[in-house]
mmCIF file of C-alpha atoms in Angstrom:
data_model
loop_
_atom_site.group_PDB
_atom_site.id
_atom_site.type_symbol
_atom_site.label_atom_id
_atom_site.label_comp_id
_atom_site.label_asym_id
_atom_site.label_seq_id
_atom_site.Cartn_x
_atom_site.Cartn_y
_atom_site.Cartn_z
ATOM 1 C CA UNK A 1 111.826 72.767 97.040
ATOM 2 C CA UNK A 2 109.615 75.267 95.718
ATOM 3 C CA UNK A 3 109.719 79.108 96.626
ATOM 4 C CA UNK A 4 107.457 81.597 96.135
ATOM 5 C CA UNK A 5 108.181 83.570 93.092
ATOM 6 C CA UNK A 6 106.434 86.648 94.159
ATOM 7 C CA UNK A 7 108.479 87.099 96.653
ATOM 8 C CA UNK A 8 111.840 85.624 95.213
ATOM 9 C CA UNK A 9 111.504 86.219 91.283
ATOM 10 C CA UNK A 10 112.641 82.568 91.268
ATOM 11 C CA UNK A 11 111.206 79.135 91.494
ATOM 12 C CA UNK A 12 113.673 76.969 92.584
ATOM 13 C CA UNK A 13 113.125 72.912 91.637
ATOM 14 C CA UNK A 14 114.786 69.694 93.472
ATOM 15 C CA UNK A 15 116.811 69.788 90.370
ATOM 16 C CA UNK A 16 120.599 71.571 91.351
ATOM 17 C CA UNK A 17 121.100 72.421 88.161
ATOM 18 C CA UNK A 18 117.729 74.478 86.995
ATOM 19 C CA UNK A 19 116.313 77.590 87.939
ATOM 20 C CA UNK A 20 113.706 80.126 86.009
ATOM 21 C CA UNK A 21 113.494 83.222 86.329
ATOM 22 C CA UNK A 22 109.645 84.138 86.548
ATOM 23 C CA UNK A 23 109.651 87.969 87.663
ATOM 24 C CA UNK A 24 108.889 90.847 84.885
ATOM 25 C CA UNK A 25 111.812 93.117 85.094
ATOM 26 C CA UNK A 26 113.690 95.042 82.567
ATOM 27 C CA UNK A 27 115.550 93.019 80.825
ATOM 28 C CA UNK A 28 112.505 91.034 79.804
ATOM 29 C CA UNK A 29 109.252 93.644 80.160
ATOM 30 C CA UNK A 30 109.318 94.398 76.553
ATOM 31 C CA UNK A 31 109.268 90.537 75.809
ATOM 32 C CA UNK A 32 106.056 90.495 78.165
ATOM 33 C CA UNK A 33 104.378 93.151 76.730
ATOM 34 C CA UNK A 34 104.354 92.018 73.522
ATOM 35 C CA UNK A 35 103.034 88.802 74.362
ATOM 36 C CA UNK A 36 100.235 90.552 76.347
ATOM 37 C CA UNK A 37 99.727 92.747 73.876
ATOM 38 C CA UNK A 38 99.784 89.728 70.930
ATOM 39 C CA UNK A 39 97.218 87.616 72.300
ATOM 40 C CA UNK A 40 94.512 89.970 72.782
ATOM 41 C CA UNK A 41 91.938 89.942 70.085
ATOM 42 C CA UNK A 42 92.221 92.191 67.459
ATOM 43 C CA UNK A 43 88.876 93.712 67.284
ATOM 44 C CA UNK A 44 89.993 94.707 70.899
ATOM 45 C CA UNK A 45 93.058 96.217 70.296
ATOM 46 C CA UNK A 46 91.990 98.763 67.708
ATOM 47 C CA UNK A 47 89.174 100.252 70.468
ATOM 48 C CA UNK A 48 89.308 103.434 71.391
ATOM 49 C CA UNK A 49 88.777 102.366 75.336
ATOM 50 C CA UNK A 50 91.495 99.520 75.239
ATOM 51 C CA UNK A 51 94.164 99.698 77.903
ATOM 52 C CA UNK A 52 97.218 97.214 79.163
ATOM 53 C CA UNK A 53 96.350 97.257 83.613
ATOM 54 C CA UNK A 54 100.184 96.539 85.087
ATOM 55 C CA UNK A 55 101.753 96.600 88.514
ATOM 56 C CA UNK A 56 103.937 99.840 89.566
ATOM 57 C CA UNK A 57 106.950 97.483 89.347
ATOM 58 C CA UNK A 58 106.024 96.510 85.752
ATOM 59 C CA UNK A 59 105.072 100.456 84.818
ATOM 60 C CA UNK A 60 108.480 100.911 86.096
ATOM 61 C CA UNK A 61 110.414 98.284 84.672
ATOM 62 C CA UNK A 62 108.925 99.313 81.317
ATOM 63 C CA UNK A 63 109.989 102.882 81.474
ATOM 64 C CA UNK A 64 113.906 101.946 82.294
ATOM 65 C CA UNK A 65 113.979 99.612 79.405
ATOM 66 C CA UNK A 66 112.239 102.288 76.972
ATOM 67 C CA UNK A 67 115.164 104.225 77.988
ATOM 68 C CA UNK A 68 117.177 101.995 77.258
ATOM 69 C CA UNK A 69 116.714 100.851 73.824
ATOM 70 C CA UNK A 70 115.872 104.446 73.255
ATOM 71 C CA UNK A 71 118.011 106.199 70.596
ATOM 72 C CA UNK A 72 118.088 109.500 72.361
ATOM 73 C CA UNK A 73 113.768 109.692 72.585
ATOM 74 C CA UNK A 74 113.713 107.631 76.218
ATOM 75 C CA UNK A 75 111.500 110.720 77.465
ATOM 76 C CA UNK A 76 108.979 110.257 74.322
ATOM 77 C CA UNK A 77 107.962 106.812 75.495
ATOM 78 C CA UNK A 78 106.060 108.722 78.992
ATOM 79 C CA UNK A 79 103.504 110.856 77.025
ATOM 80 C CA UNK A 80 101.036 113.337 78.129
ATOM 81 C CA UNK A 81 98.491 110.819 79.118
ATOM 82 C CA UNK A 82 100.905 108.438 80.988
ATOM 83 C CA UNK A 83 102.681 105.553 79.241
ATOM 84 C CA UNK A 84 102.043 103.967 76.582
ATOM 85 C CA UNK A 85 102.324 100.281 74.244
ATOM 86 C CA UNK A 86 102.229 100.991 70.901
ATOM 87 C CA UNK A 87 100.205 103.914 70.828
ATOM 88 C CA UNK A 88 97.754 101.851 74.020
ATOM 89 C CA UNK A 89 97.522 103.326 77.188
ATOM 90 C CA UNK A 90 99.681 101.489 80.115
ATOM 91 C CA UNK A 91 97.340 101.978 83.539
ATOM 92 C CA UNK A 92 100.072 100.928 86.331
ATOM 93 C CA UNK A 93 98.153 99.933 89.274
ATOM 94 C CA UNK A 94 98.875 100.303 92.720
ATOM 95 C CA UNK A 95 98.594 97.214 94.883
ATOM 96 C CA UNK A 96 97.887 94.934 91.469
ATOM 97 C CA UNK A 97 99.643 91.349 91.684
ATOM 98 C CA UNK A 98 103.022 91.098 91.070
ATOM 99 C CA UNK A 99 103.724 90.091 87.502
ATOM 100 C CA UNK A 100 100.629 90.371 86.213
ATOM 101 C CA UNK A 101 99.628 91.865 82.902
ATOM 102 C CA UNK A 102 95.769 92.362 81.676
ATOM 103 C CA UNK A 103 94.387 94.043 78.589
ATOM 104 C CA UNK A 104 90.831 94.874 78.173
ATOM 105 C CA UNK A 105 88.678 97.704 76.974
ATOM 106 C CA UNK A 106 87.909 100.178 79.711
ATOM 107 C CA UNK A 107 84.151 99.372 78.483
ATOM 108 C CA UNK A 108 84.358 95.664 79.337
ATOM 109 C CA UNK A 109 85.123 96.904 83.199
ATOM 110 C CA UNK A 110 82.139 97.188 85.703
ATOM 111 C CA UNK A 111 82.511 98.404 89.631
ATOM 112 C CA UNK A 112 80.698 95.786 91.613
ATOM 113 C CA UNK A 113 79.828 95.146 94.842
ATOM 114 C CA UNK A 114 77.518 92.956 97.129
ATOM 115 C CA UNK A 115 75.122 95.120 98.757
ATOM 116 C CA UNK A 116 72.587 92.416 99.722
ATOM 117 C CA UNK A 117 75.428 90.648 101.785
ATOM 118 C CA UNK A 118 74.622 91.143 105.670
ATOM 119 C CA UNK A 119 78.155 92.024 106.707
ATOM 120 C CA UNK A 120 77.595 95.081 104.518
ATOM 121 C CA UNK A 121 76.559 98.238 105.751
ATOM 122 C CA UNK A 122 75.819 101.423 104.686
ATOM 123 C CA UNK A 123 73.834 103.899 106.880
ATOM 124 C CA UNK A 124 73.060 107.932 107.249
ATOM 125 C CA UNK A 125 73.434 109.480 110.916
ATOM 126 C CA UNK A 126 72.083 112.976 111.689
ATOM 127 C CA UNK A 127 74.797 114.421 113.964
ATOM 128 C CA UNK A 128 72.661 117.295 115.186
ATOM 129 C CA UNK A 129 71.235 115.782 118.639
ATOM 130 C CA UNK A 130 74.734 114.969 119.264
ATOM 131 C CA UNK A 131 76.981 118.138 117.440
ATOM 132 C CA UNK A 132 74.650 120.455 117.085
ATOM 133 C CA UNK A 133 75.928 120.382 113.749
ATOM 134 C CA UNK A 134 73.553 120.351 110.647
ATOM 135 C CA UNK A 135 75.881 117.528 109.715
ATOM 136 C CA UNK A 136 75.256 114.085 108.421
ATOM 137 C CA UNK A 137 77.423 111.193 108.360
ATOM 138 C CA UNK A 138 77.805 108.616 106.131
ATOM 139 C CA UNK A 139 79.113 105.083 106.209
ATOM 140 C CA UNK A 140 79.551 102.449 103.695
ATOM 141 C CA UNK A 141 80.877 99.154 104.688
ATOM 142 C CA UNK A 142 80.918 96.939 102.004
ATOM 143 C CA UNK A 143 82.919 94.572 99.590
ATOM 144 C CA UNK A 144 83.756 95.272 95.979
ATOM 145 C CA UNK A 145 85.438 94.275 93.003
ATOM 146 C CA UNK A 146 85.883 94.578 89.602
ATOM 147 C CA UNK A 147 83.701 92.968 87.352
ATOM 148 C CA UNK A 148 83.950 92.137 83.247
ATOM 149 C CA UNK A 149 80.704 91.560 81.097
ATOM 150 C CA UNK A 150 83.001 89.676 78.440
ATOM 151 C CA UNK A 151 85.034 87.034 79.217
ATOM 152 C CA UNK A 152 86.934 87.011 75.555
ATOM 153 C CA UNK A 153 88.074 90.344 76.044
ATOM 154 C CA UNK A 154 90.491 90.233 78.981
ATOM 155 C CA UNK A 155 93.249 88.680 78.470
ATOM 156 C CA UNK A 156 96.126 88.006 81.831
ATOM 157 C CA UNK A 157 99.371 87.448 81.354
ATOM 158 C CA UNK A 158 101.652 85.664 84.300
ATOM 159 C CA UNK A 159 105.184 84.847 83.370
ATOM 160 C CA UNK A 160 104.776 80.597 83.734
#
């Protein structure tokens, strides 16, 4: 019997006696972000542009064990330009997947989408005739995603 850990924190085995945890929470987010932080190349790290991408739970889970194992500083660890990793900006990210870390540098990361796709759409309509409005209306109907021009510098981190 397997469940799903996303939605759990737990995978379960046919084995009575064994179960792992596998959700990032605070009592183990500092552990993760190390790792995460660890395994990205070093070269990477020291850029200017280089940033840690977590869920909100993760950004949260991060802030209540900075506070703590805080020695009266817990507020220091949320700086002026959001949280931060050893000096490395923390993005949390809003509908990211569940335990998920990723480091990269903010340079590496491209906006991409399929334009030449014909379920994607984006027109201009001149509202006047109908309004008479000088008002035009724009649509754009079309997928996107992130895209990375080198591989070696992302790294993702998913507890196991």
């Amino acid at each position: 019997l397997v469940l799903d850990a996303v939605t759990t924190g737990l995978t379960i085995t046919d084995n009575t006696d064994a179960a792992y945890i596998q959700y990032i929470n605070t009592s183990n987010v500092l552990t993760y972000m190390a790792n995460a932080y660890r395994v990205s190349r070093e070269q990477d790290r020291n850029a200017e542009d280089f940033r840690i991408y977590v869920p909100r739970h993760v950004a949260d889970a991060y802030i209540d064990a900075s506070l703590n194992v805080a020695t009266g500083q817990g507020v220091n660890f949320e700086k002026e330009g959001g949280l931060v990793y050893k000096s490395k900006v923390i993005v949390p990210c809003d509908y990211f997947p569940d335990n998920t870390i990723v480091t990269t540098r903010v340079s590496n990361l491209h906006f991409g989408t399929d334009l030449t796709d014909d379920m994607n759409e984006v027109s201009a309509t001149y509202l006047k005739p109908a309004t008479a409005d000088d008002v035009y209306r724009f649509v754009a109907k079309f997928s996107s995603s992130v895209n990375y021009g080198f591989p070696a510098q992302v790294k993702v981190l998913r507890p196991a």
